[in-house]
Amino acid sequence: MVAHALCPDPVALHRYLTRRLGGLRAIHTLETAPVLRTVKGACPLAPAAAPRPSPRAARR
């Protein structure tokens, strides 16, 4: 299995690995590969704003 977790700092990553995943009896071993910097992503970082209604729709 491969998982992707976004953690704000190393403490949060450690807590996730030891408490959340480490508490699962089905998981026996873990391997991690932290990504320190992402140069390019496939999606925007912030959620997109809701589309504005067109002026015609507002008159109806």
PDB file of N, CA and C in Angstrom:
ATOM      1  N   MET A   1       0.837  -1.153   0.000  1.00  0.00           N
ATOM      2  CA  MET A   1       0.000   0.000   0.000  1.00  0.00           C
ATOM      3  C   MET A   1       0.895   1.233   0.000  1.00  0.00           C
ATOM      4  N   VAL A   2       0.451   2.260  -0.675  1.00  0.00           N
ATOM      5  CA  VAL A   2       1.149   3.538  -0.701  1.00  0.00           C
ATOM      6  C   VAL A   2       0.182   4.594  -0.201  1.00  0.00           C
ATOM      7  N   ALA A   3       0.674   5.475   0.666  1.00  0.00           N
ATOM      8  CA  ALA A   3      -0.169   6.544   1.210  1.00  0.00           C
ATOM      9  C   ALA A   3       0.568   7.870   1.094  1.00  0.00           C
ATOM     10  N   HIS A   4      -0.192   8.937   1.019  1.00  0.00           N
ATOM     11  CA  HIS A   4       0.353  10.286   0.926  1.00  0.00           C
ATOM     12  C   HIS A   4      -0.243  11.071   2.082  1.00  0.00           C
ATOM     13  N   ALA A   5       0.595  11.608   2.962  1.00  0.00           N
ATOM     14  CA  ALA A   5       0.116  12.389   4.111  1.00  0.00           C
ATOM     15  C   ALA A   5       0.772  13.765   4.089  1.00  0.00           C
ATOM     16  N   LEU A   6      -0.002  14.799   4.300  1.00  0.00           N
ATOM     17  CA  LEU A   6       0.527  16.160   4.388  1.00  0.00           C
ATOM     18  C   LEU A   6       0.557  16.550   5.854  1.00  0.00           C
ATOM     19  N   CYS A   7       1.736  16.813   6.382  1.00  0.00           N
ATOM     20  CA  CYS A   7       1.904  17.179   7.792  1.00  0.00           C
ATOM     21  C   CYS A   7       2.576  18.543   7.863  1.00  0.00           C
ATOM     22  N   PRO A   8       2.129  19.392   8.770  1.00  0.00           N
ATOM     23  CA  PRO A   8       2.690  20.746   8.842  1.00  0.00           C
ATOM     24  C   PRO A   8       4.117  20.815   9.382  1.00  0.00           C
ATOM     25  N   ASP A   9       4.537  19.812  10.158  1.00  0.00           N
ATOM     26  CA  ASP A   9       5.885  19.833  10.728  1.00  0.00           C
ATOM     27  C   ASP A   9       6.311  18.416  11.103  1.00  0.00           C
ATOM     28  N   PRO A  10       7.586  18.222  11.441  1.00  0.00           N
ATOM     29  CA  PRO A  10       8.071  16.879  11.788  1.00  0.00           C
ATOM     30  C   PRO A  10       7.371  16.266  12.999  1.00  0.00           C
ATOM     31  N   VAL A  11       6.967  17.092  13.946  1.00  0.00           N
ATOM     32  CA  VAL A  11       6.269  16.572  15.131  1.00  0.00           C
ATOM     33  C   VAL A  11       4.933  15.944  14.720  1.00  0.00           C
ATOM     34  N   ALA A  12       4.209  16.605  13.843  1.00  0.00           N
ATOM     35  CA  ALA A  12       2.924  16.074  13.373  1.00  0.00           C
ATOM     36  C   ALA A  12       3.129  14.783  12.580  1.00  0.00           C
ATOM     37  N   LEU A  13       4.186  14.726  11.781  1.00  0.00           N
ATOM     38  CA  LEU A  13       4.481  13.503  11.033  1.00  0.00           C
ATOM     39  C   LEU A  13       4.793  12.354  11.997  1.00  0.00           C
ATOM     40  N   HIS A  14       5.603  12.607  12.991  1.00  0.00           N
ATOM     41  CA  HIS A  14       5.938  11.571  13.980  1.00  0.00           C
ATOM     42  C   HIS A  14       4.688  11.094  14.707  1.00  0.00           C
ATOM     43  N   ARG A  15       3.832  12.022  15.105  1.00  0.00           N
ATOM     44  CA  ARG A  15       2.590  11.662  15.796  1.00  0.00           C
ATOM     45  C   ARG A  15       1.705  10.799  14.896  1.00  0.00           C
ATOM     46  N   TYR A  16       1.607  11.159  13.624  1.00  0.00           N
ATOM     47  CA  TYR A  16       0.792  10.392  12.678  1.00  0.00           C
ATOM     48  C   TYR A  16       1.337   8.972  12.509  1.00  0.00           C
ATOM     49  N   LEU A  17       2.665   8.862  12.348  1.00  0.00           N
ATOM     50  CA  LEU A  17       3.265   7.547  12.122  1.00  0.00           C
ATOM     51  C   LEU A  17       3.204   6.659  13.356  1.00  0.00           C
ATOM     52  N   THR A  18       3.430   7.219  14.528  1.00  0.00           N
ATOM     53  CA  THR A  18       3.495   6.398  15.733  1.00  0.00           C
ATOM     54  C   THR A  18       2.136   6.130  16.364  1.00  0.00           C
ATOM     55  N   ARG A  19       1.291   7.117  16.390  1.00  0.00           N
ATOM     56  CA  ARG A  19      -0.008   6.935  17.058  1.00  0.00           C
ATOM     57  C   ARG A  19      -1.091   6.443  16.115  1.00  0.00           C
ATOM     58  N   ARG A  20      -1.216   7.113  14.990  1.00  0.00           N
ATOM     59  CA  ARG A  20      -2.304   6.771  14.072  1.00  0.00           C
ATOM     60  C   ARG A  20      -2.032   5.463  13.339  1.00  0.00           C
ATOM     61  N   LEU A  21      -0.905   5.406  12.637  1.00  0.00           N
ATOM     62  CA  LEU A  21      -0.584   4.185  11.884  1.00  0.00           C
ATOM     63  C   LEU A  21      -0.006   3.107  12.787  1.00  0.00           C
ATOM     64  N   GLY A  22       0.806   3.506  13.752  1.00  0.00           N
ATOM     65  CA  GLY A  22       1.398   2.542  14.668  1.00  0.00           C
ATOM     66  C   GLY A  22       0.371   1.846  15.539  1.00  0.00           C
ATOM     67  N   GLY A  23      -0.781   2.448  15.708  1.00  0.00           N
ATOM     68  CA  GLY A  23      -1.849   1.844  16.500  1.00  0.00           C
ATOM     69  C   GLY A  23      -2.664   0.802  15.747  1.00  0.00           C
ATOM     70  N   LEU A  24      -2.452   0.684  14.453  1.00  0.00           N
ATOM     71  CA  LEU A  24      -3.181  -0.305  13.649  1.00  0.00           C
ATOM     72  C   LEU A  24      -2.469  -1.658  13.724  1.00  0.00           C
ATOM     73  N   ARG A  25      -3.160  -2.648  14.178  1.00  0.00           N
ATOM     74  CA  ARG A  25      -2.550  -3.975  14.357  1.00  0.00           C
ATOM     75  C   ARG A  25      -2.170  -4.629  13.035  1.00  0.00           C
ATOM     76  N   ALA A  26      -2.801  -4.259  11.944  1.00  0.00           N
ATOM     77  CA  ALA A  26      -2.519  -4.869  10.646  1.00  0.00           C
ATOM     78  C   ALA A  26      -1.209  -4.359  10.038  1.00  0.00           C
ATOM     79  N   ILE A  27      -0.700  -3.229  10.513  1.00  0.00           N
ATOM     80  CA  ILE A  27       0.549  -2.677   9.979  1.00  0.00           C
ATOM     81  C   ILE A  27       1.701  -3.162  10.840  1.00  0.00           C
ATOM     82  N   HIS A  28       2.666  -3.826  10.196  1.00  0.00           N
ATOM     83  CA  HIS A  28       3.815  -4.378  10.910  1.00  0.00           C
ATOM     84  C   HIS A  28       5.077  -3.550  10.695  1.00  0.00           C
ATOM     85  N   THR A  29       5.235  -2.955   9.510  1.00  0.00           N
ATOM     86  CA  THR A  29       6.409  -2.127   9.220  1.00  0.00           C
ATOM     87  C   THR A  29       5.978  -0.905   8.421  1.00  0.00           C
ATOM     88  N   LEU A  30       6.791   0.141   8.487  1.00  0.00           N
ATOM     89  CA  LEU A  30       6.552   1.375   7.733  1.00  0.00           C
ATOM     90  C   LEU A  30       7.855   1.839   7.108  1.00  0.00           C
ATOM     91  N   GLU A  31       7.756   2.440   5.944  1.00  0.00           N
ATOM     92  CA  GLU A  31       8.878   3.132   5.322  1.00  0.00           C
ATOM     93  C   GLU A  31       8.375   4.523   4.967  1.00  0.00           C
ATOM     94  N   THR A  32       9.167   5.532   5.272  1.00  0.00           N
ATOM     95  CA  THR A  32       8.773   6.895   4.949  1.00  0.00           C
ATOM     96  C   THR A  32       9.804   7.541   4.046  1.00  0.00           C
ATOM     97  N   ALA A  33       9.352   8.490   3.248  1.00  0.00           N
ATOM     98  CA  ALA A  33      10.224   9.281   2.386  1.00  0.00           C
ATOM     99  C   ALA A  33       9.689  10.707   2.383  1.00  0.00           C
ATOM    100  N   PRO A  34      10.135  11.531   3.330  1.00  0.00           N
ATOM    101  CA  PRO A  34       9.627  12.902   3.399  1.00  0.00           C
ATOM    102  C   PRO A  34      10.005  13.715   2.163  1.00  0.00           C
ATOM    103  N   VAL A  35       9.077  14.515   1.693  1.00  0.00           N
ATOM    104  CA  VAL A  35       9.316  15.450   0.594  1.00  0.00           C
ATOM    105  C   VAL A  35       9.437  16.822   1.242  1.00  0.00           C
ATOM    106  N   LEU A  36      10.608  17.414   1.162  1.00  0.00           N
ATOM    107  CA  LEU A  36      10.851  18.674   1.845  1.00  0.00           C
ATOM    108  C   LEU A  36      10.357  19.885   1.070  1.00  0.00           C
ATOM    109  N   ARG A  37      10.285  19.754  -0.247  1.00  0.00           N
ATOM    110  CA  ARG A  37       9.822  20.869  -1.066  1.00  0.00           C
ATOM    111  C   ARG A  37       9.176  20.334  -2.331  1.00  0.00           C
ATOM    112  N   THR A  38       8.033  20.872  -2.658  1.00  0.00           N
ATOM    113  CA  THR A  38       7.354  20.523  -3.897  1.00  0.00           C
ATOM    114  C   THR A  38       7.553  21.668  -4.872  1.00  0.00           C
ATOM    115  N   VAL A  39       8.130  21.385  -6.025  1.00  0.00           N
ATOM    116  CA  VAL A  39       8.417  22.424  -7.001  1.00  0.00           C
ATOM    117  C   VAL A  39       7.203  22.695  -7.883  1.00  0.00           C
ATOM    118  N   LYS A  40       6.500  21.644  -8.262  1.00  0.00           N
ATOM    119  CA  LYS A  40       5.363  21.816  -9.160  1.00  0.00           C
ATOM    120  C   LYS A  40       4.288  20.818  -8.767  1.00  0.00           C
ATOM    121  N   GLY A  41       3.048  21.279  -8.713  1.00  0.00           N
ATOM    122  CA  GLY A  41       1.942  20.400  -8.375  1.00  0.00           C
ATOM    123  C   GLY A  41       0.912  20.359  -9.485  1.00  0.00           C
ATOM    124  N   ALA A  42       0.000  19.421  -9.378  1.00  0.00           N
ATOM    125  CA  ALA A  42      -1.017  19.243 -10.411  1.00  0.00           C
ATOM    126  C   ALA A  42      -2.312  19.982 -10.100  1.00  0.00           C
ATOM    127  N   CYS A  43      -2.417  20.605  -8.934  1.00  0.00           N
ATOM    128  CA  CYS A  43      -3.654  21.292  -8.573  1.00  0.00           C
ATOM    129  C   CYS A  43      -3.318  22.569  -7.807  1.00  0.00           C
ATOM    130  N   PRO A  44      -4.269  23.489  -7.704  1.00  0.00           N
ATOM    131  CA  PRO A  44      -4.010  24.735  -6.972  1.00  0.00           C
ATOM    132  C   PRO A  44      -3.843  24.474  -5.476  1.00  0.00           C
ATOM    133  N   LEU A  45      -3.089  25.326  -4.801  1.00  0.00           N
ATOM    134  CA  LEU A  45      -2.866  25.177  -3.372  1.00  0.00           C
ATOM    135  C   LEU A  45      -4.080  25.602  -2.552  1.00  0.00           C
ATOM    136  N   ALA A  46      -4.800  26.598  -3.033  1.00  0.00           N
ATOM    137  CA  ALA A  46      -5.977  27.097  -2.316  1.00  0.00           C
ATOM    138  C   ALA A  46      -7.231  26.673  -3.064  1.00  0.00           C
ATOM    139  N   PRO A  47      -8.341  26.466  -2.337  1.00  0.00           N
ATOM    140  CA  PRO A  47      -9.578  26.116  -3.038  1.00  0.00           C
ATOM    141  C   PRO A  47     -10.015  27.255  -3.953  1.00  0.00           C
ATOM    142  N   ALA A  48     -10.578  26.891  -5.057  1.00  0.00           N
ATOM    143  CA  ALA A  48     -11.053  27.885  -6.018  1.00  0.00           C
ATOM    144  C   ALA A  48     -12.270  28.611  -5.462  1.00  0.00           C
ATOM    145  N   ALA A  49     -12.388  29.874  -5.808  1.00  0.00           N
ATOM    146  CA  ALA A  49     -13.536  30.667  -5.377  1.00  0.00           C
ATOM    147  C   ALA A  49     -14.793  30.173  -6.089  1.00  0.00           C
ATOM    148  N   ALA A  50     -15.927  30.339  -5.426  1.00  0.00           N
ATOM    149  CA  ALA A  50     -17.200  29.941  -6.035  1.00  0.00           C
ATOM    150  C   ALA A  50     -17.467  30.818  -7.250  1.00  0.00           C
ATOM    151  N   PRO A  51     -17.985  30.243  -8.331  1.00  0.00           N
ATOM    152  CA  PRO A  51     -18.256  31.042  -9.526  1.00  0.00           C
ATOM    153  C   PRO A  51     -19.339  32.083  -9.248  1.00  0.00           C
ATOM    154  N   ARG A  52     -19.151  33.251  -9.817  1.00  0.00           N
ATOM    155  CA  ARG A  52     -20.140  34.327  -9.659  1.00  0.00           C
ATOM    156  C   ARG A  52     -21.290  34.101 -10.628  1.00  0.00           C
ATOM    157  N   PRO A  53     -22.521  34.409 -10.203  1.00  0.00           N
ATOM    158  CA  PRO A  53     -23.641  34.286 -11.150  1.00  0.00           C
ATOM    159  C   PRO A  53     -23.527  35.344 -12.238  1.00  0.00           C
ATOM    160  N   SER A  54     -23.966  35.004 -13.419  1.00  0.00           N
ATOM    161  CA  SER A  54     -23.912  35.962 -14.529  1.00  0.00           C
ATOM    162  C   SER A  54     -24.951  37.057 -14.293  1.00  0.00           C
ATOM    163  N   PRO A  55     -24.755  38.232 -14.873  1.00  0.00           N
ATOM    164  CA  PRO A  55     -25.725  39.326 -14.704  1.00  0.00           C
ATOM    165  C   PRO A  55     -27.119  38.935 -15.165  1.00  0.00           C
ATOM    166  N   ARG A  56     -27.226  38.119 -16.208  1.00  0.00           N
ATOM    167  CA  ARG A  56     -28.536  37.677 -16.703  1.00  0.00           C
ATOM    168  C   ARG A  56     -29.243  36.823 -15.650  1.00  0.00           C
ATOM    169  N   ALA A  57     -28.518  35.950 -14.993  1.00  0.00           N
ATOM    170  CA  ALA A  57     -29.125  35.084 -13.971  1.00  0.00           C
ATOM    171  C   ALA A  57     -29.611  35.907 -12.782  1.00  0.00           C
ATOM    172  N   ALA A  58     -28.941  37.008 -12.465  1.00  0.00           N
ATOM    173  CA  ALA A  58     -29.324  37.850 -11.339  1.00  0.00           C
ATOM    174  C   ALA A  58     -30.627  38.575 -11.601  1.00  0.00           C
ATOM    175  N   ARG A  59     -30.959  38.887 -12.890  1.00  0.00           N
ATOM    176  CA  ARG A  59     -32.188  39.608 -13.232  1.00  0.00           C
ATOM    177  C   ARG A  59     -33.418  38.720 -13.217  1.00  0.00           C
ATOM    178  N   ARG A  60     -33.248  37.430 -13.297  1.00  0.00           N
ATOM    179  CA  ARG A  60     -34.402  36.525 -13.387  1.00  0.00           C
ATOM    180  C   ARG A  60     -35.132  36.415 -12.105  1.00  0.00           C
TER     181      ARG A  60
END
